[in-house]
Tab-separated table of N, CA and C in Angstrom:
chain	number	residue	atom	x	y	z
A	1	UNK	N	-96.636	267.733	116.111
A	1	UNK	CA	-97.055	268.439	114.911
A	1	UNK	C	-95.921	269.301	114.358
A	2	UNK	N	-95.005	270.044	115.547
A	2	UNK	CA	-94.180	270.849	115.029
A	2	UNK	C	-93.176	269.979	113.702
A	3	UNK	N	-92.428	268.744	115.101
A	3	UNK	CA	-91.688	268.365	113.752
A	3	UNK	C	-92.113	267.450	112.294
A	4	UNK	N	-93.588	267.234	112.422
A	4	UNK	CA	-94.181	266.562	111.119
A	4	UNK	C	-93.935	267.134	109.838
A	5	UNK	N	-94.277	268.659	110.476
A	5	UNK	CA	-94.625	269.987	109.463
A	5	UNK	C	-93.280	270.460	109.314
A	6	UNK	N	-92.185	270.583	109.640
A	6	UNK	CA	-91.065	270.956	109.707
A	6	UNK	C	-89.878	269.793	109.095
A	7	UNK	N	-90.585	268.660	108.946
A	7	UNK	CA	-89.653	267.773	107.811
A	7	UNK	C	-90.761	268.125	106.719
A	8	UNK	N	-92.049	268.184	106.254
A	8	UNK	CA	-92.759	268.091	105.452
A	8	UNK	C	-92.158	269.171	104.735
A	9	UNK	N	-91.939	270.165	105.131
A	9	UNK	CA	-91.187	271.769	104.242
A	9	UNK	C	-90.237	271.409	103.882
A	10	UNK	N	-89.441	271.098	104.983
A	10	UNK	CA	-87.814	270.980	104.660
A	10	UNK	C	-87.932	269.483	103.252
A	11	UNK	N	-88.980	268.801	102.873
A	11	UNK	CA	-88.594	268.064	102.194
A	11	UNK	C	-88.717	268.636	100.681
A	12	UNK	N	-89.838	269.425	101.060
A	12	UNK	CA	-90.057	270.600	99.674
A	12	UNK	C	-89.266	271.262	99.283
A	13	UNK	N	-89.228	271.678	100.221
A	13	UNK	CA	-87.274	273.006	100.007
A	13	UNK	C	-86.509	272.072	99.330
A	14	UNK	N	-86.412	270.751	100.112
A	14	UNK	CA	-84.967	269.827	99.274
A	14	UNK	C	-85.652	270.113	97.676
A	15	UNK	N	-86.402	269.510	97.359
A	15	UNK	CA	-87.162	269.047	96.246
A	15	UNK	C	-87.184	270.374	95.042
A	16	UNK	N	-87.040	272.018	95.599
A	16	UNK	CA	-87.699	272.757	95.064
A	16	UNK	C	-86.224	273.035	94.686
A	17	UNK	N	-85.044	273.430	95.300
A	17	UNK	CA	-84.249	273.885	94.911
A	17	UNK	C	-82.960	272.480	94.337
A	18	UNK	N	-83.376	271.586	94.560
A	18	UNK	CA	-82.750	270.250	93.401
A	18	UNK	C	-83.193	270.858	91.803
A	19	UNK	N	-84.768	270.771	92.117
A	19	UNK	CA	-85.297	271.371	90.782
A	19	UNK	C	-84.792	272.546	90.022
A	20	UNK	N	-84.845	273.464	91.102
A	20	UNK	CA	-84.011	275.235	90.738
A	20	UNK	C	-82.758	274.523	89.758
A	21	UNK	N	-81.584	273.839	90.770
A	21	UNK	CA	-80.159	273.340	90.230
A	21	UNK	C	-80.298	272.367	88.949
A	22	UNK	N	-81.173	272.047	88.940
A	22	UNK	CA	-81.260	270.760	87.422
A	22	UNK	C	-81.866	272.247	86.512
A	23	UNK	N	-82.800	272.874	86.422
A	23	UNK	CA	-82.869	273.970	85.474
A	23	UNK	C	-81.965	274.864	85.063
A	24	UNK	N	-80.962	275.274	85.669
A	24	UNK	CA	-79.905	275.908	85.429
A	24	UNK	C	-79.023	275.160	84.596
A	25	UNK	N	-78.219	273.844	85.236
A	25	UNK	CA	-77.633	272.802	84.428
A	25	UNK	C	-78.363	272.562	83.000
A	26	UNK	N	-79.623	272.458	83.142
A	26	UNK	CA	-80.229	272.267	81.244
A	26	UNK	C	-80.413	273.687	81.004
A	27	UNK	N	-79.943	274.446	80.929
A	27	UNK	CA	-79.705	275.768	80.219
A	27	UNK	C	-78.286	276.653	79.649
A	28	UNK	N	-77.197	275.493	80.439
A	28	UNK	CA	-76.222	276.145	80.551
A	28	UNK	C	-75.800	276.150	79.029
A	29	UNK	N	-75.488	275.268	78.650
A	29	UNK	CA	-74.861	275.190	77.461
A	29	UNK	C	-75.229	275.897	76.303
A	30	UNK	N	-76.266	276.333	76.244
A	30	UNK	CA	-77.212	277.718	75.702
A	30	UNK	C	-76.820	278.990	75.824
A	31	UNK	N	-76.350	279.476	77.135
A	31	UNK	CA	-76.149	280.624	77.776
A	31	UNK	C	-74.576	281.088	76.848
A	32	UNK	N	-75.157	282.524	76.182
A	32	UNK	CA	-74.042	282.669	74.808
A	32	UNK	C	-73.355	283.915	76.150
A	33	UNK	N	-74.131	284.795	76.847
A	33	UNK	CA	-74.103	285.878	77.330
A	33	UNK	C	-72.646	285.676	78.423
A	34	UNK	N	-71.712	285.851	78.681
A	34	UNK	CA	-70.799	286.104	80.233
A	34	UNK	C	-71.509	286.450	81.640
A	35	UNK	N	-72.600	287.770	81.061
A	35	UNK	CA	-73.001	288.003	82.588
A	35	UNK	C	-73.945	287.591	83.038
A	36	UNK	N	-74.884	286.621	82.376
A	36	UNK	CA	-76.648	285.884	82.483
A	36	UNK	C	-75.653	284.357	83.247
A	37	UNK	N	-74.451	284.274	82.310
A	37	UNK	CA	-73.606	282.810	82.773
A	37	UNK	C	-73.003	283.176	84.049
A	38	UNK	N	-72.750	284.241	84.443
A	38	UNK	CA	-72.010	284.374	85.765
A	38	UNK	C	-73.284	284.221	87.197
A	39	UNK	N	-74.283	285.208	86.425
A	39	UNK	CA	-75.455	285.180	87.384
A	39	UNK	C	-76.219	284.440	87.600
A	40	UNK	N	-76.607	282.846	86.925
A	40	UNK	CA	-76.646	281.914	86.788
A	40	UNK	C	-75.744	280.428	87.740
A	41	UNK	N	-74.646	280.841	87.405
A	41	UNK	CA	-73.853	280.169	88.268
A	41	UNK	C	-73.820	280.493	89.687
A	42	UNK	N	-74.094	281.951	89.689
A	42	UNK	CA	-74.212	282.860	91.197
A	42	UNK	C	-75.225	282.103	91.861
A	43	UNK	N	-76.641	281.795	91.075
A	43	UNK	CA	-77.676	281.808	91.429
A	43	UNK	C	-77.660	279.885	91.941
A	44	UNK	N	-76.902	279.338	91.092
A	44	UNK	CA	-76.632	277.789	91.688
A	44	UNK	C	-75.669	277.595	92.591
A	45	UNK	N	-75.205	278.513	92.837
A	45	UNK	CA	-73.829	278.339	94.265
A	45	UNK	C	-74.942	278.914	95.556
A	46	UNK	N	-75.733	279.581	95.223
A	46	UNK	CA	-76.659	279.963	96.078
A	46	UNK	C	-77.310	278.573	96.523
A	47	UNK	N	-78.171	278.184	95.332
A	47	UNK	CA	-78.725	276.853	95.800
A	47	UNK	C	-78.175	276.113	96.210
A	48	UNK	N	-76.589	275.550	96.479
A	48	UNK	CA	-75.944	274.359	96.748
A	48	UNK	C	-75.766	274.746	98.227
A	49	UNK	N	-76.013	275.982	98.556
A	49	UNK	CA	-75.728	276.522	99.947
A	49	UNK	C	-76.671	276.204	100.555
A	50	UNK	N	-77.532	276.208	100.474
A	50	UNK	CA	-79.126	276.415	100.690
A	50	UNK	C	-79.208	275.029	100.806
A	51	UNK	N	-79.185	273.910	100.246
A	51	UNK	CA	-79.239	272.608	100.213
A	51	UNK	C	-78.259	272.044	100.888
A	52	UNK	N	-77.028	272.567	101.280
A	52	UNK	CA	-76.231	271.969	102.607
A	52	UNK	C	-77.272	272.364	103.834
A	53	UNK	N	-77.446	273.257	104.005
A	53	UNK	CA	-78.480	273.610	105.284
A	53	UNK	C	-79.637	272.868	105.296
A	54	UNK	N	-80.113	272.465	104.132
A	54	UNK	CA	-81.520	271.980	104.260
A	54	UNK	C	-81.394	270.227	104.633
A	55	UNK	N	-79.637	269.983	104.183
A	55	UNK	CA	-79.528	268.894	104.277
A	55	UNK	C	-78.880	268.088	105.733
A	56	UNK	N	-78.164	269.409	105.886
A	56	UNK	CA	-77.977	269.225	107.502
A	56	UNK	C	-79.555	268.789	108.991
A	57	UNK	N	-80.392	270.091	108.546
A	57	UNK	CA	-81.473	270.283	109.285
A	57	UNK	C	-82.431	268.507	109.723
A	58	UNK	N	-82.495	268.016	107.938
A	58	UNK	CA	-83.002	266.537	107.410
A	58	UNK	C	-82.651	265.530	108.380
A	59	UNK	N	-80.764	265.673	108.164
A	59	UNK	CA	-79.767	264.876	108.825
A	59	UNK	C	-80.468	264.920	110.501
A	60	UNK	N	-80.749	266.169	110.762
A	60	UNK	CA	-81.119	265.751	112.237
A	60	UNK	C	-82.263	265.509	112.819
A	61	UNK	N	-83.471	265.440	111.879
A	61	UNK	CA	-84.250	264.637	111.982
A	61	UNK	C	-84.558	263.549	111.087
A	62	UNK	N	-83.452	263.020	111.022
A	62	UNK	CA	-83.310	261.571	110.118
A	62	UNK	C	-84.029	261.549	109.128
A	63	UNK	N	-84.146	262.070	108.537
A	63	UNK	CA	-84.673	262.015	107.322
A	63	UNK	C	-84.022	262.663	105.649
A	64	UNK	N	-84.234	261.925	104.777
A	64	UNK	CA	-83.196	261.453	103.552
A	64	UNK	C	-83.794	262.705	102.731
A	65	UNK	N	-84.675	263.570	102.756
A	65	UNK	CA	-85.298	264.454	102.042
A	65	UNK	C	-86.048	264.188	101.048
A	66	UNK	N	-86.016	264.774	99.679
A	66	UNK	CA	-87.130	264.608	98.539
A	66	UNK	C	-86.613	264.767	97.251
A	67	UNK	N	-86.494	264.057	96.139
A	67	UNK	CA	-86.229	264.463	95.071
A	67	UNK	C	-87.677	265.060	94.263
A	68	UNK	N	-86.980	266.160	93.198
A	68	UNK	CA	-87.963	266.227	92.698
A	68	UNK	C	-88.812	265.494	92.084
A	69	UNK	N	-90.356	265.682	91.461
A	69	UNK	CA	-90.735	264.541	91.190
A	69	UNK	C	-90.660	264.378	89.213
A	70	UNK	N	-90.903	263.019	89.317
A	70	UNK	CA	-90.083	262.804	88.115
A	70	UNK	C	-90.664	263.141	87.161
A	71	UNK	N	-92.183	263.485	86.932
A	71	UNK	CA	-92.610	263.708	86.131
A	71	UNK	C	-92.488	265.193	85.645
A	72	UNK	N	-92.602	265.990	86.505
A	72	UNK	CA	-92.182	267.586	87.117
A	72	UNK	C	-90.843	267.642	86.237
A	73	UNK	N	-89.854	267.259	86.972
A	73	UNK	CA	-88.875	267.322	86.236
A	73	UNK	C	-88.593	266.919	84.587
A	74	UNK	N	-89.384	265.837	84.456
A	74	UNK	CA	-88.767	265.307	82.959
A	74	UNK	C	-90.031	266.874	82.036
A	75	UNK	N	-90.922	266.965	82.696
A	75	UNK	CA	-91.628	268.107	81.654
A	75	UNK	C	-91.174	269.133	81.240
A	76	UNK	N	-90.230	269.554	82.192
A	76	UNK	CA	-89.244	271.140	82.887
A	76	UNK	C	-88.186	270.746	81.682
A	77	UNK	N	-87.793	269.382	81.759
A	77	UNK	CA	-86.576	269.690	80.586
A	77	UNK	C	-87.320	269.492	79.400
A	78	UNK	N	-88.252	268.471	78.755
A	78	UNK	CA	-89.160	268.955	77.632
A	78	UNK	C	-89.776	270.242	77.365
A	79	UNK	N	-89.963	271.244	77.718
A	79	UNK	CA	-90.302	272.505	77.883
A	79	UNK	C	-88.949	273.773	77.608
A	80	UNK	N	-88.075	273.269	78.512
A	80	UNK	CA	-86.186	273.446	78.207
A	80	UNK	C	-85.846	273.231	76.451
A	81	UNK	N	-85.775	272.144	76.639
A	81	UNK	CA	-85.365	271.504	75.340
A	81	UNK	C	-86.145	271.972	73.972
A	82	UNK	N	-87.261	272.157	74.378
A	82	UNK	CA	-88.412	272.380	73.180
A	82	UNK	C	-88.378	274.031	72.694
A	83	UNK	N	-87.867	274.730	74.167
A	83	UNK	CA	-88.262	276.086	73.984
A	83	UNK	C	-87.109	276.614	73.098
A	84	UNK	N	-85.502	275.740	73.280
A	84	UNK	CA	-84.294	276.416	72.976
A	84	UNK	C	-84.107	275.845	71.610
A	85	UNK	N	-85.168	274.745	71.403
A	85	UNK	CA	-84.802	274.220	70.047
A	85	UNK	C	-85.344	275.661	69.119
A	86	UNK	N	-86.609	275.561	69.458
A	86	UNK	CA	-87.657	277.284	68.694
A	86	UNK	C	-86.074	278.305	68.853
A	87	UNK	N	-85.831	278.775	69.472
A	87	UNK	CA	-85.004	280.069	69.836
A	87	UNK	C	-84.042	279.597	70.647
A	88	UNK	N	-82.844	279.631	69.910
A	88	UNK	CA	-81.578	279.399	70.752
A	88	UNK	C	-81.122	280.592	71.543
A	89	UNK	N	-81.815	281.745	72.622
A	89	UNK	CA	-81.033	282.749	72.784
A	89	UNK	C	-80.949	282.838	74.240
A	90	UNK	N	-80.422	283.788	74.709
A	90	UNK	CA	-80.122	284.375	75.911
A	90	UNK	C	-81.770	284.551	76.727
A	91	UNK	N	-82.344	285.318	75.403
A	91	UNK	CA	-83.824	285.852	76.306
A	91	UNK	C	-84.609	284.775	76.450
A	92	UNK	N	-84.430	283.724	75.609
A	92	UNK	CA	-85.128	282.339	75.808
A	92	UNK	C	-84.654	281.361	77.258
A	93	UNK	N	-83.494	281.286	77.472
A	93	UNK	CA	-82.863	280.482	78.762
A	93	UNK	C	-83.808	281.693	80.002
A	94	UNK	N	-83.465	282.931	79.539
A	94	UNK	CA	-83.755	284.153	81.002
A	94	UNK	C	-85.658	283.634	81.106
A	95	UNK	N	-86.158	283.836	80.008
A	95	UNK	CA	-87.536	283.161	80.313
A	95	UNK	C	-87.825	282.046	80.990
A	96	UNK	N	-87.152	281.217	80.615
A	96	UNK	CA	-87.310	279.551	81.276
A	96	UNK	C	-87.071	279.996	82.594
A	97	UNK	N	-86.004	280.169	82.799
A	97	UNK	CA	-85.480	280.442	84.372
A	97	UNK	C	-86.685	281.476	85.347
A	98	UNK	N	-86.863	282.324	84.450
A	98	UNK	CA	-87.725	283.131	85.066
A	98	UNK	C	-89.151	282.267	85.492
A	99	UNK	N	-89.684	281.957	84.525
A	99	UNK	CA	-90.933	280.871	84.598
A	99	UNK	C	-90.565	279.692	86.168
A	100	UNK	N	-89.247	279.360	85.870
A	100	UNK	CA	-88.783	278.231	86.838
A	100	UNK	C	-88.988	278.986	88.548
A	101	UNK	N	-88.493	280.271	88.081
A	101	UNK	CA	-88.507	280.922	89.758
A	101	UNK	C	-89.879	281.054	90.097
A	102	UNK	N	-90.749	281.805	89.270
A	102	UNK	CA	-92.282	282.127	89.884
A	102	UNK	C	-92.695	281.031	90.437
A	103	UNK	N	-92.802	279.850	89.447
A	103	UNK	CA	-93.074	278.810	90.023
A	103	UNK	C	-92.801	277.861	91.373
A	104	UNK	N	-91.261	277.687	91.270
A	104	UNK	CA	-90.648	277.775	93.371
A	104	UNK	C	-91.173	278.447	93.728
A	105	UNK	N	-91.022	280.070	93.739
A	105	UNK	CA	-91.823	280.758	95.080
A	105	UNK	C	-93.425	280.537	95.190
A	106	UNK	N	-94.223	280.643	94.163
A	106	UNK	CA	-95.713	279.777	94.679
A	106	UNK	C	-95.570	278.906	95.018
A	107	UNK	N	-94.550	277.840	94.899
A	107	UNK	CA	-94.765	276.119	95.555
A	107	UNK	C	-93.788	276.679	96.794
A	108	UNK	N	-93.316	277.324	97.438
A	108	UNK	CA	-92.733	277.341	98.616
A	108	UNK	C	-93.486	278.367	99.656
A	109	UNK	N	-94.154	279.336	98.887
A	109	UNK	CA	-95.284	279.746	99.511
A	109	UNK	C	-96.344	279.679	100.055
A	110	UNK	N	-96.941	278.547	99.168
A	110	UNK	CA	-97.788	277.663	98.942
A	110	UNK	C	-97.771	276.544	100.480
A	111	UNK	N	-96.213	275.864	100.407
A	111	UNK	CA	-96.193	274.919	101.126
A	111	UNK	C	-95.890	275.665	102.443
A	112	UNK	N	-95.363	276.660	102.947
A	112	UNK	CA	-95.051	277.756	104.293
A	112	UNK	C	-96.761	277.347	104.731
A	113	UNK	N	-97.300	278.493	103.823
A	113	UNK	CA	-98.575	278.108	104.378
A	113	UNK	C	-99.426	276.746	104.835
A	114	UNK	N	-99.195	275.868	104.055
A	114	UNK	CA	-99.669	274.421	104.225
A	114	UNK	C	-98.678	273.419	105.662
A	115	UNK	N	-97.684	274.495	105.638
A	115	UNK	CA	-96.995	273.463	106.950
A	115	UNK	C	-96.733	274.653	107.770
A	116	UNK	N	-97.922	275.428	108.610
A	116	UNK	CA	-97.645	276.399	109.490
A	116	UNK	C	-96.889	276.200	110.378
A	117	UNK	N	-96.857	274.668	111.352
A	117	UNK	CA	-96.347	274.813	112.494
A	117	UNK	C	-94.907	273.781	112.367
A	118	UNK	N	-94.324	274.334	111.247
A	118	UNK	CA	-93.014	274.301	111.247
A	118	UNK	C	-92.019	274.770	111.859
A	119	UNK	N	-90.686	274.451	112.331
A	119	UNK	CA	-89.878	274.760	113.008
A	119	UNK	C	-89.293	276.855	112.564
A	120	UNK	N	-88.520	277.324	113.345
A	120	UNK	CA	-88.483	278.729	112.686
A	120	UNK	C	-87.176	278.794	111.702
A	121	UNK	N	-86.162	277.668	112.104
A	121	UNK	CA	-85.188	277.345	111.020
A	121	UNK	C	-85.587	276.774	109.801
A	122	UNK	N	-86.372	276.318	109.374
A	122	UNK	CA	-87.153	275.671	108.082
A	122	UNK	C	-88.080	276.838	107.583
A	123	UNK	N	-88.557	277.261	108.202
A	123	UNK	CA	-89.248	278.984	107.983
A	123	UNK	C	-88.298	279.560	106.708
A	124	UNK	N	-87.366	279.735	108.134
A	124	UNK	CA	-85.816	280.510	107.376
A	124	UNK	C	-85.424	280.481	106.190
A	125	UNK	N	-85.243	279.034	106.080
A	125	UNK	CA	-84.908	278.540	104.975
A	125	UNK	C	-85.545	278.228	103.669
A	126	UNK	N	-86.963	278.330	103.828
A	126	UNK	CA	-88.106	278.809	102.722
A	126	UNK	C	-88.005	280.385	102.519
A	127	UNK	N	-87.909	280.959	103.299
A	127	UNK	CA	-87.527	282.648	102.791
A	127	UNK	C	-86.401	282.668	101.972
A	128	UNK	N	-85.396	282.024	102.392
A	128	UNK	CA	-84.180	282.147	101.785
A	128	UNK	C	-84.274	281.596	100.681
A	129	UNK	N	-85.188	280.805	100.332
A	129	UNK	CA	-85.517	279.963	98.454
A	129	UNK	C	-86.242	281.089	98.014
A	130	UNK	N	-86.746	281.513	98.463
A	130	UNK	CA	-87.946	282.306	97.837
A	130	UNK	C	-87.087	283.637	97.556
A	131	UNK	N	-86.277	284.111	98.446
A	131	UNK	CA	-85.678	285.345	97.986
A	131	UNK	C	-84.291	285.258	97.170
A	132	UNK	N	-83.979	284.037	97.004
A	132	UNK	CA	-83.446	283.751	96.108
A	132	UNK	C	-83.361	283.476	94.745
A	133	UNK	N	-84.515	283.152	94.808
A	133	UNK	CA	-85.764	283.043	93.278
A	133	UNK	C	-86.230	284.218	93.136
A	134	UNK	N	-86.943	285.242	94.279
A	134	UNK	CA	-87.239	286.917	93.510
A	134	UNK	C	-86.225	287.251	92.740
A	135	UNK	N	-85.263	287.379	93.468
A	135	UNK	CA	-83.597	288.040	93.004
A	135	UNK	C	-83.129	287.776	91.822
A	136	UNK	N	-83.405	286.377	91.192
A	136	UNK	CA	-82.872	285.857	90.373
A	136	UNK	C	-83.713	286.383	89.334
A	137	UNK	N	-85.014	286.054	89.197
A	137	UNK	CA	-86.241	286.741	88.582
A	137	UNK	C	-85.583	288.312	88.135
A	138	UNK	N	-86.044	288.686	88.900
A	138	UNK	CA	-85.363	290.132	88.729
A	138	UNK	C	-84.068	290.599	88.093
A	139	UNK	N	-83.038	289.747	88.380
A	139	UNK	CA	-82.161	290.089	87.636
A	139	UNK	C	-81.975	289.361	86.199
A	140	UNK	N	-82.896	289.149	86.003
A	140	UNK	CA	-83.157	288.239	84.463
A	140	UNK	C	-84.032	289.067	84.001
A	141	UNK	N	-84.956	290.334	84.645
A	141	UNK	CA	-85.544	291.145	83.422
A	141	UNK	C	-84.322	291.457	82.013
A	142	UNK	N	-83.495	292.236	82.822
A	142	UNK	CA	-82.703	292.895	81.087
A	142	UNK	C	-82.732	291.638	80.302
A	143	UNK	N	-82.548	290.426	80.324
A	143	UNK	CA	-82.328	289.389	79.834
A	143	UNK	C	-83.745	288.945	78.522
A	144	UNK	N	-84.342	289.453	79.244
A	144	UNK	CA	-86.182	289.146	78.771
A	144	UNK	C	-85.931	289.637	76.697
């Protein structure tokens, strides 16, 4: 059971923070601001970190992980695309993003709980999405 539940997360985690990194990428070119673009980029060097670990962990229980799913994703950039067409601004990308984080941390919260008897390194590594997404949240109020 341990390791069922402990690839089942770790495939979410893959899945949640692919998603995080494709939302950032469809926002960038929008981003007029230096310091929303620095913290942004901060916030995807975070995720690429986070996804070597998650991808290592996979690697050793053989398993290829999760992309996000496609429908999920193609809505996220219709929603992207639709919102920046209305308002090309800074507070418009900080919204999206913001919307994008609440959403990971309920689906990684969500799934902690749904795969209790997960390993304590996959634990880890759902805290570490999740407090990576508060943080980011948060530092996208002034942005609002």
């Amino acid at each position: 059971m341990i390791e069922k539940d402990t690839i089942k997360l770790l495939r979410e985690c893959d899945a949640g923070v692919k998603m995080g990194m494709s939302a950032i990428d469809d926002v960038m070119d929008h981003v007029k601001s230096e310091k929303l673009r620095s913290r942004l980029l901060e916030s995807r060097s975070e995720n690429e970190a986070i996804n070597s670990d998650i991808q290592s962990l996979l690697t050793e229980y053989h398993d290829e992980g999760k992309e996000p799913p496609a429908m999920a994703k193609s809505m996220a950039w219709l929603k992207t695309k639709t919102q920046l067409t209305l308002e090309n601004s800074d507070s418009t990308v900080a919204e999206l993003i913001t919307d994008g984080c609440n959403m990971g941390i309920k689906s990684i919260n969500r799934y902690c709980n749904q795969y209790k008897a997960a390993d304590e390194r996959s634990k880890g590594i759902a805290k570490r999405i999740i407090g990576t997404e508060e943080r980011l949240a948060f530092d996208l109020r002034g942005f609002l």
